[in-house]
PDB file of C-alpha atoms in Angstrom:
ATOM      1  CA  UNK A   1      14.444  -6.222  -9.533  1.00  0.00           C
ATOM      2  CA  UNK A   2      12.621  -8.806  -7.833  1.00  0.00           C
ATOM      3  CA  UNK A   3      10.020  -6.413  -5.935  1.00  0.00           C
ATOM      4  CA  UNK A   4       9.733  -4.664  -9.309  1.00  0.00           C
ATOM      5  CA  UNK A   5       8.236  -7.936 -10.990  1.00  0.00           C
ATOM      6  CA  UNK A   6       6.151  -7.932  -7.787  1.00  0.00           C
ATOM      7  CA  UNK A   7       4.465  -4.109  -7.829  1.00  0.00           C
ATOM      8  CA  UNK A   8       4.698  -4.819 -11.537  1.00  0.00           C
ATOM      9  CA  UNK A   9       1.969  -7.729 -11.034  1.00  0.00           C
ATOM     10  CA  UNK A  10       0.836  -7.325  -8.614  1.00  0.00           C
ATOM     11  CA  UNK A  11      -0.765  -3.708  -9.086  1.00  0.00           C
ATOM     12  CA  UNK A  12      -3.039  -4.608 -12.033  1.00  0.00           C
ATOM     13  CA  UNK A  13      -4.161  -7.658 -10.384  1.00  0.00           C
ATOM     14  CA  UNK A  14      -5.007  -6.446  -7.524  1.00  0.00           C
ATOM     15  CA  UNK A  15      -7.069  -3.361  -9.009  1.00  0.00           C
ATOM     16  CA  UNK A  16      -9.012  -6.088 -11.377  1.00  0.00           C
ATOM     17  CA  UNK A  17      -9.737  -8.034  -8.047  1.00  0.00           C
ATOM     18  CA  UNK A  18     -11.339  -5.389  -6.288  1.00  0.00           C
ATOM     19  CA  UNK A  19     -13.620  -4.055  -9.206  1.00  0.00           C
ATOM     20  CA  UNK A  20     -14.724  -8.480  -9.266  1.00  0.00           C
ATOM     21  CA  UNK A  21     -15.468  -8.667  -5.937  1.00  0.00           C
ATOM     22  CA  UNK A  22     -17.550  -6.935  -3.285  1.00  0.00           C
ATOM     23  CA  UNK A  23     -15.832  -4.683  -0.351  1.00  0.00           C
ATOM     24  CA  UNK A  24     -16.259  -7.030   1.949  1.00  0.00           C
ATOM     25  CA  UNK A  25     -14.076  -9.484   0.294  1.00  0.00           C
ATOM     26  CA  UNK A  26     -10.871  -6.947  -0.357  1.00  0.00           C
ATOM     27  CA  UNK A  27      -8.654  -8.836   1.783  1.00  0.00           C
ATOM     28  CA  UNK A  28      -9.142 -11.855  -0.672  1.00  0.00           C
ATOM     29  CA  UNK A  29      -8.555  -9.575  -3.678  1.00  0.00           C
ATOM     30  CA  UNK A  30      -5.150  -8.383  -1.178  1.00  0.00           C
ATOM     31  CA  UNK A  31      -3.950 -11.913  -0.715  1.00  0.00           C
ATOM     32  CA  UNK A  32      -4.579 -13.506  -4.079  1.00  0.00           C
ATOM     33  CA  UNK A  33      -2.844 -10.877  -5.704  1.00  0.00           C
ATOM     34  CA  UNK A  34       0.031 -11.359  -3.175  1.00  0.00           C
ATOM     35  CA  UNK A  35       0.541 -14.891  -4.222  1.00  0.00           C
ATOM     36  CA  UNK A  36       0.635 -14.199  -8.090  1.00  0.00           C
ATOM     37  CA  UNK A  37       2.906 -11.347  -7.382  1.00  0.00           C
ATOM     38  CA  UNK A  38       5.326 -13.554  -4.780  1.00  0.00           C
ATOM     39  CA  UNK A  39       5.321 -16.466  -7.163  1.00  0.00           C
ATOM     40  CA  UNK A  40       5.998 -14.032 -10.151  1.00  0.00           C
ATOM     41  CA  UNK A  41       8.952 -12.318  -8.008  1.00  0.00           C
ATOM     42  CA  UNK A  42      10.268 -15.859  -7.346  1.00  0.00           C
ATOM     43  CA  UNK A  43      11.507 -16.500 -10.554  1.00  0.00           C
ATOM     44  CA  UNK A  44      13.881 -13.997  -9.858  1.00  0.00           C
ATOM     45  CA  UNK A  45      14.376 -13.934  -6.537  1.00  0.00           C
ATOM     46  CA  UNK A  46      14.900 -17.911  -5.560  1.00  0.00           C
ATOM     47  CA  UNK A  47      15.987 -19.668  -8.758  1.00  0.00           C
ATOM     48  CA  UNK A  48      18.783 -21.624  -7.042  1.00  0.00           C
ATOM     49  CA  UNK A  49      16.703 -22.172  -3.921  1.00  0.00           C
ATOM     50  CA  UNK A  50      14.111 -24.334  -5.612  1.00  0.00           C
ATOM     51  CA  UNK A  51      10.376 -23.504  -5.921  1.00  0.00           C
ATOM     52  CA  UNK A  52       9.562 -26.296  -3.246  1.00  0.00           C
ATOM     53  CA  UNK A  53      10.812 -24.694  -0.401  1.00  0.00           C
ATOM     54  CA  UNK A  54       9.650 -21.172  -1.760  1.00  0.00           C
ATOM     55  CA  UNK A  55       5.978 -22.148  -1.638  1.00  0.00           C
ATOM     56  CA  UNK A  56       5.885 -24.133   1.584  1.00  0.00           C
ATOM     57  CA  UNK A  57       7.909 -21.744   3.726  1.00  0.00           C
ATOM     58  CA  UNK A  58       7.815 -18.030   2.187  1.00  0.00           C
ATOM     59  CA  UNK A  59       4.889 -17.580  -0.304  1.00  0.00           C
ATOM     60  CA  UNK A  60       1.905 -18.107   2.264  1.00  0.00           C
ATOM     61  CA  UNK A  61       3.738 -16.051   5.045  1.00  0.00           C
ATOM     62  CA  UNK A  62       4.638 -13.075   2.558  1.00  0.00           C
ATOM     63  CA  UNK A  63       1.268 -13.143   1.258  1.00  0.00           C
ATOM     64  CA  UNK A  64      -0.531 -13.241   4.823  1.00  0.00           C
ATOM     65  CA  UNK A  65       2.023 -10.642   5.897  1.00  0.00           C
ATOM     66  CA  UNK A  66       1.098  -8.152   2.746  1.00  0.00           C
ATOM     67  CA  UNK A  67      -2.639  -8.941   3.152  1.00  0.00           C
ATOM     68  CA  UNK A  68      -2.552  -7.740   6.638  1.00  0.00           C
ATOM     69  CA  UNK A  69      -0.212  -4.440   5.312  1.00  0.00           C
ATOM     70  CA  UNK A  70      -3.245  -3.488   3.241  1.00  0.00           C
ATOM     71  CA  UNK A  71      -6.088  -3.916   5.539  1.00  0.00           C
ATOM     72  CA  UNK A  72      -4.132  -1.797   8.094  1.00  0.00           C
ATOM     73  CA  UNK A  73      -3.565   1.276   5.626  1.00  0.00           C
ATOM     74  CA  UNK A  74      -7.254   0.495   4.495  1.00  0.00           C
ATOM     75  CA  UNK A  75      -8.026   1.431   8.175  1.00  0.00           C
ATOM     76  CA  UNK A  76      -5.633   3.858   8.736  1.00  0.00           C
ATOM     77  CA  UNK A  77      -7.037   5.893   5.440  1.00  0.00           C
ATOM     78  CA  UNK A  78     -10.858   5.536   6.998  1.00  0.00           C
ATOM     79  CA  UNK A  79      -9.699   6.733  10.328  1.00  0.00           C
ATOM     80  CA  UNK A  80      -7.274   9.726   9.583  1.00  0.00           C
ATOM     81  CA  UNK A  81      -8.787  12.922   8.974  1.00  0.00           C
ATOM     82  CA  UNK A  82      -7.732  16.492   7.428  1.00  0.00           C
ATOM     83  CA  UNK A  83      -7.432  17.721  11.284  1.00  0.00           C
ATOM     84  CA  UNK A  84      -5.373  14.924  12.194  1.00  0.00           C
ATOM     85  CA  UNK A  85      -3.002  15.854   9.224  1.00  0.00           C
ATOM     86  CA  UNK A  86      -3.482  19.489   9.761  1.00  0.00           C
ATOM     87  CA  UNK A  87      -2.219  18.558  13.571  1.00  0.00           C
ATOM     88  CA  UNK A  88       0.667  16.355  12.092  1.00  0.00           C
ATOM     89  CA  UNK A  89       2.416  18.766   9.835  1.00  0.00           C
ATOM     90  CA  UNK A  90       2.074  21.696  13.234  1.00  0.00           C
ATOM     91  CA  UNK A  91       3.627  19.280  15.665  1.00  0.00           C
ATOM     92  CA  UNK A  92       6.545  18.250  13.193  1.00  0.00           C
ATOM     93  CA  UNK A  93       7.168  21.719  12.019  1.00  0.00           C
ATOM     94  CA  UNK A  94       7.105  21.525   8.509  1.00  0.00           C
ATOM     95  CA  UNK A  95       4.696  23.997   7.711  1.00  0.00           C
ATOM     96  CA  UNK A  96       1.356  25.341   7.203  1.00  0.00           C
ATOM     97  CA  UNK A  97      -1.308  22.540   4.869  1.00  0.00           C
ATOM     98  CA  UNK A  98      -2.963  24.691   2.446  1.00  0.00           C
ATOM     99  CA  UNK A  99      -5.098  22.326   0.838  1.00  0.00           C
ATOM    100  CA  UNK A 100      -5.681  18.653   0.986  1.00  0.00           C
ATOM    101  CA  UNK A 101      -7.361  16.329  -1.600  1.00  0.00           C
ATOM    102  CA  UNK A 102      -7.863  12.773  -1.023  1.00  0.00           C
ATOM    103  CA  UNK A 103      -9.683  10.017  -3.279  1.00  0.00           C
ATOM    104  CA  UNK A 104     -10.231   7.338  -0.985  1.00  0.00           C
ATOM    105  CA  UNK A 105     -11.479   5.059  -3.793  1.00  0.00           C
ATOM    106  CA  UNK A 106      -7.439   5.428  -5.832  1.00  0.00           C
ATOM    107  CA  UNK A 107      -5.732   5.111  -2.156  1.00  0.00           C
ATOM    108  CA  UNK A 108      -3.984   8.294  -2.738  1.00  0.00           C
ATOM    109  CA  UNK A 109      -4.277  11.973  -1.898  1.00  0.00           C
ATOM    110  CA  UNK A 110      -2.098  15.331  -2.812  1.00  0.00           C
ATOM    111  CA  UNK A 111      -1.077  17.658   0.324  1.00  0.00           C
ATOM    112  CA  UNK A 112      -0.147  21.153  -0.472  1.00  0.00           C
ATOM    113  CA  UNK A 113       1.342  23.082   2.233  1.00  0.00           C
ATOM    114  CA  UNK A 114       3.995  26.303   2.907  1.00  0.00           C
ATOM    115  CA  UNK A 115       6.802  26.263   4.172  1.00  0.00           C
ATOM    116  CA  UNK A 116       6.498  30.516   5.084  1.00  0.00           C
ATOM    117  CA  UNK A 117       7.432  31.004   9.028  1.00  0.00           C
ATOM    118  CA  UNK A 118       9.289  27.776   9.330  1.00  0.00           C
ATOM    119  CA  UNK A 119      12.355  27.931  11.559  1.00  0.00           C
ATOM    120  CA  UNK A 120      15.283  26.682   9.553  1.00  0.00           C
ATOM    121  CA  UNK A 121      18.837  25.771  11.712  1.00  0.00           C
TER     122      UNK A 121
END
């Protein structure tokens, strides 16, 4: 429930941030929705704890920690290609990619592939 409150926050803040600020600055729009997110999740997730403790100990390393989650898949998106997926799907068996479509801008992409010829046990 608590990482629902989190995506549910998180998501819409973090899409607002990164049409505000320039590229450069993504991993600020990454961390500052983080902490609303973290704090938001708190009030679910450490009510008994007390919010003292929350903020000094967990908030700034979950934030740092999701921060550096995005930049990596940021990088990983830039430096994957349709080959390298193409070579992916071959080596794990799972078929044959018909078509790929990625929007690098929404962070998402569609793979369409067969499954005709594949070895089943």
């Amino acid at each position: 429930m608590a990482y629902a409150l989190f995506v549910g926050v998180y998501e819409p803040i973090n899409q607002k941030l990164l049409r505000i600020f320039p590229e450069n600055l993504s991993a600020f729009a990454h961390l500052t929705a983080g902490v609303v997110g973290y704090i938001a999740a708190s009030l679910i997730r450490v009510p008994t704890e007390g919010y003292g403790s929350f903020l000094l100990r967990d908030l700034p390393f979950d934030a740092i920690q999701f921060c550096i989650y995005e930049q990596i898949q940021i990088g990983y998106k830039l430096a994957v290609t349709s080959v390298d997926l193409h070579h992916h799907f071959h080596a794990l068996g799972a078929g044959t990619i018909e078509d790929i479509r990625v929007q690098r801008d929404k962070s998402f992409g569609f793979v369409r592939y067969s499954t005709d010829g594949v070895k089943r046990t």
